[in-house]
Amino acid sequence: MRSKSSSKFSLEKLIESEGIGIEILHPGGLEITKELAELCRINENSYVLDVASGTGETACFLAETFGCRVVGVDYSAYMVKRAREKANAKGLDVEFKVADAHNLPFPANSFDAVISECTTCLLDKERAIREMVRVAKAGGYVGIHDVCWKGDVPEEMKIRLAEIEGEKPETLEGWKILFENAGLADVIAIDRSSLIHEWIEELKKQIGILGQVKIFLKAISKWGFESYRIIREVEKIYQSPYIGYGIIVGRKC
Ligand SMILES: C[S@@+](CC[C@H](N)C(=O)[O-])C[C@H]1O[C@@H](n2cnc3c(N)ncnc32)[C@H](O)[C@@H]1O
């Protein structure tokens, strides 16, 4: 179960079903992943869960950088397959499972750190955060980085982002409150909004003109010409001053 987009087309659907040719599906690259890991006190003794692990880039990076034990879960079988192939190619012992973030297949109090990058805004946020807290050990950390609303956001923009992409961001303060309401202590919220606008430009460069044309063609062949207009609409929302980005971390008592 997730907060579904109601439009037939979304970039998120394209990413989940067949990828768009990029490995890291969040702003800030592996630098923000390292920052999140450090805030969650990840070290060589940690047992870490990456919720919505995508192509497995973060899980492999954590295992390589910190020498910790990592499990990644994602509900897309396509993503889990790619992540397993990546870990195998790198000779890393990282496990990946198909699972829903709202119903994690782990007993309570299992992990020293539970993280999720750029995904919670797609989910039933309260339920997903509750699940992350449930599977974290007492004294362990729960941390995310995610999209935030900023300023006086037009209501229509919120409605369209939810309709198209199924994304329901919070303000940075709103994310902090959700973490506190889930019982987490010492919650910190760090504004990293500059990363999101840089990311859009970086993504375009990484994908290249040919890659962008391929994405449009894929979208048009699957969902028709309307999808071109919708991609542009989402791009405009993401380039607006109302979109920010933040890191939120709390400790389970
Ligand atoms: C924007 S991508 C982020 C991937 C990865 N965390 C990263 O930063 O590169 C969102 C990911 O969430 C996964 N996802 C969406 N809904 C999910 C759910 N209910 N449970 C688990 N994974 C989910 C998608 O398959 C996709 O891999």
Short mmCIF file of C-alpha atoms and ligand atoms in Angstrom, two decimals:
data_model
loop_
_atom_site.label_atom_id
_atom_site.label_comp_id
_atom_site.label_asym_id
_atom_site.label_seq_id
_atom_site.Cartn_x
_atom_site.Cartn_y
_atom_site.Cartn_z
CA MET A 1 0.00 0.00 0.00
CA ARG A 2 1.25 3.49 -0.80
CA SER A 3 -0.16 6.89 -1.40
CA LYS A 4 -1.07 6.21 -5.04
CA SER A 5 -0.95 8.81 -7.75
CA SER A 6 -4.34 9.03 -9.43
CA SER A 7 -2.98 9.99 -12.87
CA LYS A 8 -2.22 7.08 -15.23
CA PHE A 9 1.28 8.50 -15.78
CA SER A 10 3.93 9.36 -13.21
CA LEU A 11 7.72 9.52 -13.40
CA GLU A 12 7.74 7.49 -10.18
CA LYS A 13 5.81 4.67 -11.92
CA LEU A 14 8.35 4.71 -14.76
CA ILE A 15 11.25 4.55 -12.28
CA GLU A 16 9.69 1.67 -10.32
CA SER A 17 8.86 -0.43 -13.37
CA GLU A 18 11.95 0.01 -15.54
CA GLY A 19 14.22 2.77 -14.29
CA ILE A 20 15.34 5.90 -16.09
CA GLY A 21 19.02 5.05 -16.35
CA ILE A 22 20.22 6.62 -13.10
CA GLU A 23 21.45 4.89 -9.97
CA ILE A 24 20.88 7.44 -7.19
CA LEU A 25 17.27 8.54 -7.04
CA HIS A 26 17.60 11.37 -4.54
CA PRO A 27 19.10 14.87 -4.35
CA GLY A 28 22.53 15.29 -2.76
CA GLY A 29 24.06 12.05 -4.04
CA LEU A 30 26.10 9.90 -1.68
CA GLU A 31 27.23 12.99 0.30
CA ILE A 32 23.77 13.36 1.83
CA THR A 33 23.67 9.59 2.37
CA LYS A 34 26.94 9.85 4.34
CA GLU A 35 25.59 12.77 6.34
CA LEU A 36 22.42 10.83 7.16
CA ALA A 37 24.47 7.75 8.12
CA GLU A 38 26.65 9.80 10.46
CA LEU A 39 23.63 11.43 12.08
CA CYS A 40 22.24 7.92 12.62
CA ARG A 41 25.59 6.91 14.24
CA ILE A 42 26.16 4.10 11.72
CA ASN A 43 29.46 2.29 12.29
CA GLU A 44 30.99 -1.13 11.65
CA ASN A 45 28.85 -2.73 14.39
CA SER A 46 25.55 -1.41 13.06
CA TYR A 47 22.78 -3.50 11.57
CA VAL A 48 21.06 -1.15 9.10
CA LEU A 49 17.77 -1.24 7.18
CA ASP A 50 17.37 0.89 4.04
CA VAL A 51 13.65 1.23 3.33
CA ALA A 52 12.86 1.70 -0.40
CA SER A 53 16.43 0.87 -1.35
CA GLY A 54 15.97 1.52 -5.08
CA THR A 55 18.93 0.35 -7.18
CA GLY A 56 20.89 -0.60 -4.03
CA GLU A 57 23.40 2.23 -4.37
CA THR A 58 23.01 3.41 -0.75
CA ALA A 59 22.98 -0.06 0.83
CA CYS A 60 26.20 -0.98 -1.04
CA PHE A 61 27.79 2.37 -0.17
CA LEU A 62 27.03 1.92 3.55
CA ALA A 63 28.44 -1.61 3.58
CA GLU A 64 31.58 -0.45 1.76
CA THR A 65 32.10 2.80 3.68
CA PHE A 66 31.18 1.82 7.23
CA GLY A 67 31.66 -1.97 7.09
CA CYS A 68 28.17 -2.41 8.57
CA ARG A 69 25.61 -5.13 7.89
CA VAL A 70 22.82 -3.84 5.62
CA VAL A 71 19.44 -5.04 4.39
CA GLY A 72 17.52 -3.14 1.71
CA VAL A 73 13.82 -3.48 0.98
CA ASP A 74 11.87 -2.14 -1.96
CA TYR A 75 8.44 -3.06 -3.22
CA SER A 76 9.56 -3.01 -6.85
CA ALA A 77 10.84 -6.44 -7.94
CA TYR A 78 12.67 -4.66 -10.77
CA MET A 79 14.61 -2.51 -8.24
CA VAL A 80 15.41 -5.47 -5.98
CA LYS A 81 16.79 -7.42 -8.94
CA ARG A 82 19.02 -4.49 -9.94
CA ALA A 83 20.18 -4.03 -6.35
CA ARG A 84 21.07 -7.73 -5.98
CA GLU A 85 23.03 -7.63 -9.24
CA LYS A 86 24.90 -4.53 -8.05
CA ALA A 87 25.84 -6.09 -4.68
CA ASN A 88 26.95 -9.31 -6.41
CA ALA A 89 29.06 -7.40 -8.94
CA LYS A 90 30.76 -5.56 -6.06
CA GLY A 91 31.22 -8.79 -4.08
CA LEU A 92 29.22 -7.35 -1.17
CA ASP A 93 27.16 -9.35 1.27
CA VAL A 94 24.12 -7.06 1.25
CA GLU A 95 20.65 -8.57 1.33
CA PHE A 96 17.70 -7.18 -0.66
CA LYS A 97 14.06 -8.17 -0.25
CA VAL A 98 10.83 -7.24 -1.96
CA ALA A 99 8.71 -5.68 0.79
CA ASP A 100 6.24 -2.89 1.46
CA ALA A 101 7.47 -0.04 3.66
CA HIS A 102 4.07 -0.01 5.40
CA ASN A 103 4.46 -3.58 6.54
CA LEU A 104 8.12 -4.39 7.09
CA PRO A 105 8.88 -8.13 7.30
CA PHE A 106 11.08 -7.84 10.41
CA PRO A 107 10.44 -8.32 14.12
CA ALA A 108 10.31 -5.28 16.39
CA ASN A 109 13.65 -3.98 17.76
CA SER A 110 15.83 -5.47 15.00
CA PHE A 111 18.02 -2.63 13.63
CA ASP A 112 20.49 -0.10 15.00
CA ALA A 113 19.53 2.33 12.24
CA VAL A 114 16.56 2.47 9.87
CA ILE A 115 16.86 4.95 7.03
CA SER A 116 14.80 5.90 4.00
CA GLU A 117 15.85 8.30 1.27
CA CYS A 118 13.47 10.43 -0.75
CA THR A 119 10.54 8.03 -0.42
CA THR A 120 8.45 8.71 2.70
CA CYS A 121 6.53 11.51 0.95
CA LEU A 122 5.21 8.83 -1.45
CA LEU A 123 3.86 6.70 1.36
CA ASP A 124 1.25 6.80 4.08
CA LYS A 125 3.72 8.88 6.09
CA GLU A 126 2.48 8.18 9.64
CA ARG A 127 2.25 4.46 9.02
CA ALA A 128 5.62 4.20 7.28
CA ILE A 129 7.39 6.15 10.04
CA ARG A 130 5.66 4.00 12.69
CA GLU A 131 6.97 0.88 10.92
CA MET A 132 10.52 2.27 10.79
CA VAL A 133 10.33 3.03 14.52
CA ARG A 134 8.91 -0.42 15.31
CA VAL A 135 11.81 -2.30 13.68
CA ALA A 136 14.50 0.01 15.19
CA LYS A 137 16.12 -1.10 18.45
CA ALA A 138 15.64 1.02 21.57
CA GLY A 139 18.48 3.55 21.46
CA GLY A 140 18.69 3.10 17.66
CA TYR A 141 18.09 5.80 15.06
CA VAL A 142 15.46 6.47 12.42
CA GLY A 143 16.45 8.90 9.67
CA ILE A 144 15.18 10.13 6.35
CA HIS A 145 15.82 12.85 3.85
CA ASP A 146 12.86 13.96 1.84
CA VAL A 147 11.01 16.62 -0.10
CA CYS A 148 9.63 19.55 1.94
CA TRP A 149 7.13 22.26 1.15
CA LYS A 150 8.44 25.77 1.68
CA GLY A 151 6.60 29.07 2.16
CA ASP A 152 3.04 29.82 1.18
CA VAL A 153 2.48 26.89 -1.19
CA PRO A 154 -0.49 27.26 -3.58
CA GLU A 155 -3.07 24.62 -2.66
CA GLU A 156 -3.44 23.66 -6.35
CA MET A 157 0.28 22.74 -6.47
CA LYS A 158 -0.09 20.36 -3.51
CA ILE A 159 -3.12 18.76 -5.15
CA ARG A 160 -1.37 18.31 -8.52
CA LEU A 161 1.81 16.77 -7.04
CA ALA A 162 -0.31 14.30 -5.10
CA GLU A 163 -2.47 13.52 -8.16
CA ILE A 164 0.43 13.07 -10.57
CA GLU A 165 3.24 11.57 -8.49
CA GLY A 166 1.40 10.48 -5.32
CA GLU A 167 3.80 12.73 -3.38
CA LYS A 168 2.62 14.46 -0.22
CA PRO A 169 5.61 16.32 1.24
CA GLU A 170 5.55 18.05 4.63
CA THR A 171 7.23 21.28 5.67
CA LEU A 172 10.53 20.63 7.46
CA GLU A 173 8.76 21.41 10.75
CA GLY A 174 5.91 19.08 9.69
CA TRP A 175 8.35 16.18 9.21
CA LYS A 176 9.87 16.90 12.63
CA ILE A 177 6.42 16.77 14.22
CA LEU A 178 5.64 13.45 12.50
CA PHE A 179 8.87 12.01 13.93
CA GLU A 180 8.05 13.31 17.41
CA ASN A 181 4.49 12.00 17.21
CA ALA A 182 5.93 8.56 16.33
CA GLY A 183 7.68 8.61 19.73
CA LEU A 184 11.20 9.54 18.56
CA ALA A 185 13.39 11.65 20.86
CA ASP A 186 16.04 14.33 20.14
CA VAL A 187 14.57 14.89 16.68
CA ILE A 188 16.67 17.12 14.44
CA ALA A 189 15.58 18.62 11.11
CA ILE A 190 18.20 20.11 8.79
CA ASP A 191 17.32 22.25 5.79
CA ARG A 192 19.13 21.06 2.65
CA SER A 193 16.84 22.83 0.17
CA SER A 194 19.63 24.05 -2.07
CA LEU A 195 20.18 20.44 -3.14
CA ILE A 196 16.85 19.97 -4.86
CA HIS A 197 17.21 22.60 -7.56
CA GLU A 198 20.82 21.57 -8.25
CA TRP A 199 19.55 17.98 -8.56
CA ILE A 200 17.11 18.68 -11.38
CA GLU A 201 19.92 20.21 -13.44
CA GLU A 202 22.35 17.42 -12.47
CA LEU A 203 19.81 14.74 -13.44
CA LYS A 204 19.28 16.32 -16.85
CA LYS A 205 23.06 16.38 -17.40
CA GLN A 206 23.48 12.76 -16.24
CA ILE A 207 20.66 11.53 -18.45
CA GLY A 208 21.77 13.67 -21.40
CA ILE A 209 19.60 14.96 -24.25
CA LEU A 210 19.37 11.51 -25.81
CA GLY A 211 18.35 9.97 -22.47
CA GLN A 212 15.68 12.64 -21.96
CA VAL A 213 14.28 11.97 -25.42
CA LYS A 214 14.23 8.22 -24.61
CA ILE A 215 12.31 8.89 -21.36
CA PHE A 216 9.76 11.02 -23.23
CA LEU A 217 9.39 8.33 -25.91
CA LYS A 218 8.99 5.57 -23.31
CA ALA A 219 6.39 7.64 -21.47
CA ILE A 220 4.53 8.53 -24.65
CA SER A 221 4.47 4.92 -25.90
CA LYS A 222 3.14 3.70 -22.54
CA TRP A 223 0.79 6.51 -21.60
CA GLY A 224 0.30 8.70 -24.68
CA PHE A 225 1.19 12.31 -25.51
CA GLU A 226 -0.41 13.61 -22.32
CA SER A 227 2.59 12.25 -20.40
CA TYR A 228 4.91 14.80 -22.09
CA ARG A 229 2.85 17.68 -20.67
CA ILE A 230 2.75 15.99 -17.27
CA ILE A 231 6.54 15.52 -17.09
CA ARG A 232 6.91 19.23 -17.84
CA GLU A 233 4.33 20.11 -15.19
CA VAL A 234 6.18 18.12 -12.51
CA GLU A 235 9.48 19.66 -13.59
CA LYS A 236 7.95 23.13 -13.13
CA ILE A 237 6.71 22.25 -9.63
CA TYR A 238 10.17 20.95 -8.69
CA GLN A 239 11.82 24.13 -10.00
CA SER A 240 9.46 26.38 -8.04
CA PRO A 241 10.54 28.13 -4.82
CA TYR A 242 7.92 26.12 -2.91
CA ILE A 243 9.96 22.92 -3.00
CA GLY A 244 12.71 22.27 -0.49
CA TYR A 245 14.55 19.30 0.94
CA GLY A 246 15.56 18.23 4.43
CA ILE A 247 17.12 15.60 6.67
CA ILE A 248 15.15 14.41 9.70
CA VAL A 249 16.62 12.08 12.34
CA GLY A 250 15.35 10.88 15.71
CA ARG A 251 16.32 8.34 18.36
CA LYS A 252 14.07 5.55 19.57
CA CYS A 253 13.75 5.71 23.37
C1 LIG B 1 12.54 8.06 -5.44
S1 LIG B 1 12.98 6.37 -5.38
C2 LIG B 1 14.26 6.40 -4.11
C3 LIG B 1 15.13 5.16 -4.15
C4 LIG B 1 16.34 5.18 -3.22
N1 LIG B 1 15.93 5.33 -1.84
C5 LIG B 1 17.30 6.29 -3.59
O1 LIG B 1 17.34 7.29 -2.89
O2 LIG B 1 18.00 6.14 -4.60
C6 LIG B 1 11.60 5.67 -4.53
C7 LIG B 1 11.72 4.19 -4.29
O3 LIG B 1 10.66 3.80 -3.41
C8 LIG B 1 10.19 2.52 -3.79
N2 LIG B 1 8.84 2.40 -3.18
C9 LIG B 1 7.72 3.10 -3.48
N3 LIG B 1 6.71 2.73 -2.68
C10 LIG B 1 7.20 1.78 -1.84
C11 LIG B 1 6.66 1.00 -0.78
N4 LIG B 1 5.36 1.13 -0.42
N5 LIG B 1 7.44 0.13 -0.13
C12 LIG B 1 8.74 -0.02 -0.49
N6 LIG B 1 9.32 0.67 -1.49
C13 LIG B 1 8.57 1.56 -2.14
C14 LIG B 1 10.24 2.58 -5.31
O4 LIG B 1 10.19 1.30 -5.90
C15 LIG B 1 11.57 3.31 -5.53
O5 LIG B 1 12.65 2.40 -5.59
#
